[in-house]
C-alpha positions as a printed NumPy array, in Angstrom:
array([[  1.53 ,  48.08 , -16.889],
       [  1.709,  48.655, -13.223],
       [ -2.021,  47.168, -12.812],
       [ -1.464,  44.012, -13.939],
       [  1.043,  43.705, -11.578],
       [ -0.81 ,  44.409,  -8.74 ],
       [ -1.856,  41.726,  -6.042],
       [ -5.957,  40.888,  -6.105],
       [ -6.16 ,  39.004,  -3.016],
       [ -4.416,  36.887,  -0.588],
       [ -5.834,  33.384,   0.651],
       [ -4.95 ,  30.911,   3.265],
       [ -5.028,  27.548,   1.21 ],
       [ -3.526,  25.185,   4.482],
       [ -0.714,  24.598,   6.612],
       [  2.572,  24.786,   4.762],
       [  1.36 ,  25.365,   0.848],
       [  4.247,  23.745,  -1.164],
       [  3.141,  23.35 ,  -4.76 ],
       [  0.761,  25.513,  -6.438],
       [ -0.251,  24.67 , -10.343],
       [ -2.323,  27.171, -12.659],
       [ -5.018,  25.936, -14.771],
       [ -4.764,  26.667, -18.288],
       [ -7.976,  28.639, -17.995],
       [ -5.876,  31.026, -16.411],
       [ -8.692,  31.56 , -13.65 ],
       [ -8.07 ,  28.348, -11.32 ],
       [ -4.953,  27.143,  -8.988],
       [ -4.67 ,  24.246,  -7.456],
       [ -2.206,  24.15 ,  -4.016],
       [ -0.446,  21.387,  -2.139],
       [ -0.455,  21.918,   1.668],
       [  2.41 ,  20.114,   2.668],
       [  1.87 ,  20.707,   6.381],
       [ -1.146,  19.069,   6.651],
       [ -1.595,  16.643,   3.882],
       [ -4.13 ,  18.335,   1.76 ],
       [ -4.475,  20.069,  -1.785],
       [ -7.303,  22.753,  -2.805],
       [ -8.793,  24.4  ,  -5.996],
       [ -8.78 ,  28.108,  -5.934],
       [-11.291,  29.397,  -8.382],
       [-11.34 ,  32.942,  -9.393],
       [ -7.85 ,  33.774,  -8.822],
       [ -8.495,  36.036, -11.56 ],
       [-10.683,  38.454,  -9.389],
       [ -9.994,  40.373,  -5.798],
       [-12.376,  37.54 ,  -4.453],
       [-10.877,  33.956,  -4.938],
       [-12.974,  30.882,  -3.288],
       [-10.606,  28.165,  -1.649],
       [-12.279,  24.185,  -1.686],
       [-12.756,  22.408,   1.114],
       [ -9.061,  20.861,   1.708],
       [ -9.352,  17.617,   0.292],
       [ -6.661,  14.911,   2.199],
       [ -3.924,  13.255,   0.523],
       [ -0.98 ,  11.165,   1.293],
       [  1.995,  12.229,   3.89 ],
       [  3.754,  15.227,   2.607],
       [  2.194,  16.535,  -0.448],
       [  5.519,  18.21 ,  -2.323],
       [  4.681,  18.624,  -5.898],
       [  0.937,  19.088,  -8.189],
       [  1.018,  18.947, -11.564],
       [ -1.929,  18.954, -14.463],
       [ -2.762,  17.393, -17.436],
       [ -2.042,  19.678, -20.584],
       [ -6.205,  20.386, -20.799],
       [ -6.525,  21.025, -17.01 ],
       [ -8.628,  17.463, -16.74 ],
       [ -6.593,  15.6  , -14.416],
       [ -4.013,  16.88 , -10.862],
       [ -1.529,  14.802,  -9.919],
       [ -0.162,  15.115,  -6.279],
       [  3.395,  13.538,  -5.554],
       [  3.045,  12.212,  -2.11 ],
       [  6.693,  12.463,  -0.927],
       [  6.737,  10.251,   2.716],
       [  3.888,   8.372,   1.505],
       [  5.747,   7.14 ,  -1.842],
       [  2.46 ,   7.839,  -4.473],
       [  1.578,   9.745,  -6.613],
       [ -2.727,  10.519,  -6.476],
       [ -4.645,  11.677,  -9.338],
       [ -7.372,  14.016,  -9.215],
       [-10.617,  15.142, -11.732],
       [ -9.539,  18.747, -11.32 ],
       [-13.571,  19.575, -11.736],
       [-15.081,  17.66 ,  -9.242],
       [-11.44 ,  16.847,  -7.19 ],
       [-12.649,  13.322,  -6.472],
       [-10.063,  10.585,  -6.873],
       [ -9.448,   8.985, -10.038],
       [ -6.517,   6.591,  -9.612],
       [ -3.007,   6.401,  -7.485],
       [  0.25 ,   5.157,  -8.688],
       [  1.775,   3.235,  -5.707],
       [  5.189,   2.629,  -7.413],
       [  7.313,   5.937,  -6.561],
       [  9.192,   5.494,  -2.959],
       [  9.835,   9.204,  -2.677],
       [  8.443,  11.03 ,  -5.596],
       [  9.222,  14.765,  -4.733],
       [  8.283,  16.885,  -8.453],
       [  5.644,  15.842, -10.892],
       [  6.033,  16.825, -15.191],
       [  3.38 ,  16.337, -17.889],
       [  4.378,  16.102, -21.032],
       [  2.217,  18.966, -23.659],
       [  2.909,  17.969, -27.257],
       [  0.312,  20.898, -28.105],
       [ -2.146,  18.577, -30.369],
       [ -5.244,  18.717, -27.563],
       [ -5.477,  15.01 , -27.155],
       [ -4.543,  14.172, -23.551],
       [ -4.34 ,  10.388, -24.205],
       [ -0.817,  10.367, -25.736],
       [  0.812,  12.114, -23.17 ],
       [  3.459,  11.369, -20.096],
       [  3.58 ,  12.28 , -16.31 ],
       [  7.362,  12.479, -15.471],
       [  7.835,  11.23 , -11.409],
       [ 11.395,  11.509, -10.473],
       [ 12.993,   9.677,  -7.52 ],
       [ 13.732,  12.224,  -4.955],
       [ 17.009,   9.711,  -3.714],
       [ 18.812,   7.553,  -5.737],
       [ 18.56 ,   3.827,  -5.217],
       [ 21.084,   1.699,  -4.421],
       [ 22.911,  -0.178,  -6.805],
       [ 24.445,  -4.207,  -6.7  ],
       [ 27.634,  -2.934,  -5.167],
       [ 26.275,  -1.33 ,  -2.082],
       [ 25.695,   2.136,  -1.198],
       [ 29.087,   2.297,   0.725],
       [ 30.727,   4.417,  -2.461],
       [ 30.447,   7.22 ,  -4.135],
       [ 28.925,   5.045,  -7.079],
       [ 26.473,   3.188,  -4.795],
       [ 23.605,   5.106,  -5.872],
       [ 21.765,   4.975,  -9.388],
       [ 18.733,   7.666, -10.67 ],
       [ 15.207,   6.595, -11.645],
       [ 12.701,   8.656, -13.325],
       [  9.227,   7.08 , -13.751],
       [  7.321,   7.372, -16.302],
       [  3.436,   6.673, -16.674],
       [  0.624,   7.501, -19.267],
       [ -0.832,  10.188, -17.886],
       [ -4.867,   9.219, -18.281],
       [ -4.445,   5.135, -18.088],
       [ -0.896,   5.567, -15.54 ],
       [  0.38 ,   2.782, -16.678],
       [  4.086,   2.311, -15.921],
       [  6.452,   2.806, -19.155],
       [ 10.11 ,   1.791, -19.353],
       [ 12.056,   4.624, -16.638],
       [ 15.134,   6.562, -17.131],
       [ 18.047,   5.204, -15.186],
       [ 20.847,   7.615, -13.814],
       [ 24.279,   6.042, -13.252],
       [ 26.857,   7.266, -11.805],
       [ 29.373,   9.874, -13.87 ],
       [ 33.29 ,  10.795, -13.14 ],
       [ 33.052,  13.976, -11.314],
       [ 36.209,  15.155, -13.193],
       [ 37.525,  16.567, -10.006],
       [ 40.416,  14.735,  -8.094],
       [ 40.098,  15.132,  -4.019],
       [ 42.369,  17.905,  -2.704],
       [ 45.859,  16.653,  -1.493],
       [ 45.338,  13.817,  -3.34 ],
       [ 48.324,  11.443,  -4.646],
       [ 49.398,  12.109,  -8.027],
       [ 47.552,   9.488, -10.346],
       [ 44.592,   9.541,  -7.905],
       [ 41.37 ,   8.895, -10.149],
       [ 38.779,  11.838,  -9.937],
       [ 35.718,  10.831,  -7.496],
       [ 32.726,   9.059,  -8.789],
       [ 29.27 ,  11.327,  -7.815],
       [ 26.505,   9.4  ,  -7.623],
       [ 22.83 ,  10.967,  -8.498],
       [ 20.722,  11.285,  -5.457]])
C-alpha cells in the first residue's frame, strides 16, 4: 500500500553518509559518514522519531559497512586508511581491525542461514588492482585480490586472485593479425 511507502523521518547522520546497512531487526541502521570519518547507529528507524548515536570516529574515508548475518558485529572498510574496523553493533565499541586491505572500498558477509555466526566470511575486495612481476606499464600489469577473513576471529584465509583476461576486442585501425588488448582488473 501507499503507507508503507511513505517516508517516517529524515535524519542528519554526518558529513557525506556513504554506506548505510539495516539490521536484521529491521528497526536499526547503521551509516558511514564518509566526509568526516565517522559511522552511527540509528535506532528506531521504524518510527517517525529515529535517535542518531553519537558519531563514533573511524579511519580516513569510511566507504562501505557491512554486518554479521545476526546483526552482532559492523564492519567499516576504511578506504584511504587501508582497514577494515569491526564494531559490537550493541554497544559500537571496537572489537578488532584488520590492517591488511590497502584500499578496501565494499565489505560482504557471507549468510549460510544456519544462525551460527562462527562459520562465516567477510568478503574485502581491493578497490585497485596490484601490480604484477611484469610492471604496471601494460594492459596486463595489474592483478585482482579479494580478501577474505573469518568474520568473528578475522583471521586472513587464502584470497581470490584476478588476472588479467583477453578483452576480445582488437584496437580500432588496428593491423590485420593484431592480438585483441589485454584488460587488466582494477
Amino acid at each position: 500500500s501507499s503507507e508503507d511507502e511513505r517516508v517516517l523521518a529524515l535524519v542528519k547522520t554526518g558529513d557525506e553518509p556513504s554506506s548505510i546497512v539495516l539490521h536484521p531487526d529491521s528497526r536499526t541502521a547503521f551509516v558511514a559518514n564518509r566526509g568526516n570519518a565517522t559511522v552511527v547507529r540509528i535506532d528506531g528507524i521504524d518510527t517517525e522519531a529515529p535517535k542518531v548515536s553519537v558519531p563514533v570516529p573511524v579511519g580516513s574515508e569510511p566507504s562501505g559497512v557491512a554486518l554479521s548475518p545476526g546483526g552482532t558485529y559492523l564492519y567499516v572498510a576504511e578506504h584511504a586508511e587501508g582497514r577494515v574496523s569491526v564494531f559490537a553493533s550493541a554497544s559500537m565499541e571496537l572489537v578488532g581491525v584488520i590492517d591488511a586491505p590497502e584500499h578496501p572500498y565494499a565489505l560482504a558477509v557471507t549468510n549460510d542461514g544456519d544462525g551460527d555466526e562462527s562459520d562465516e566470511v567477510l568478503v574485502v575486495p581491493e578497490f585497485f588492482g596490484e601490480p604484477t612481476e611484469n610492471g604496471e606499464a601494460t594492459n596486463a600489469g595489474r592483478s585482482g585480490r579479494v580478501r577474505i577473513y573469518g568474520a568473528l576471529d578475522l583471521r586472513a584465509k587464502s584470497p581470490i586472485e584476478l588476472s588479467s583476461l583477453d578483452s576480445g576486442f582488437v584496437p580500432a585501425l588496428a593491423a590485420e593479425g593484431t592480438p585483441s588488448v589485454v584488460t587488466s582488473p582494477n
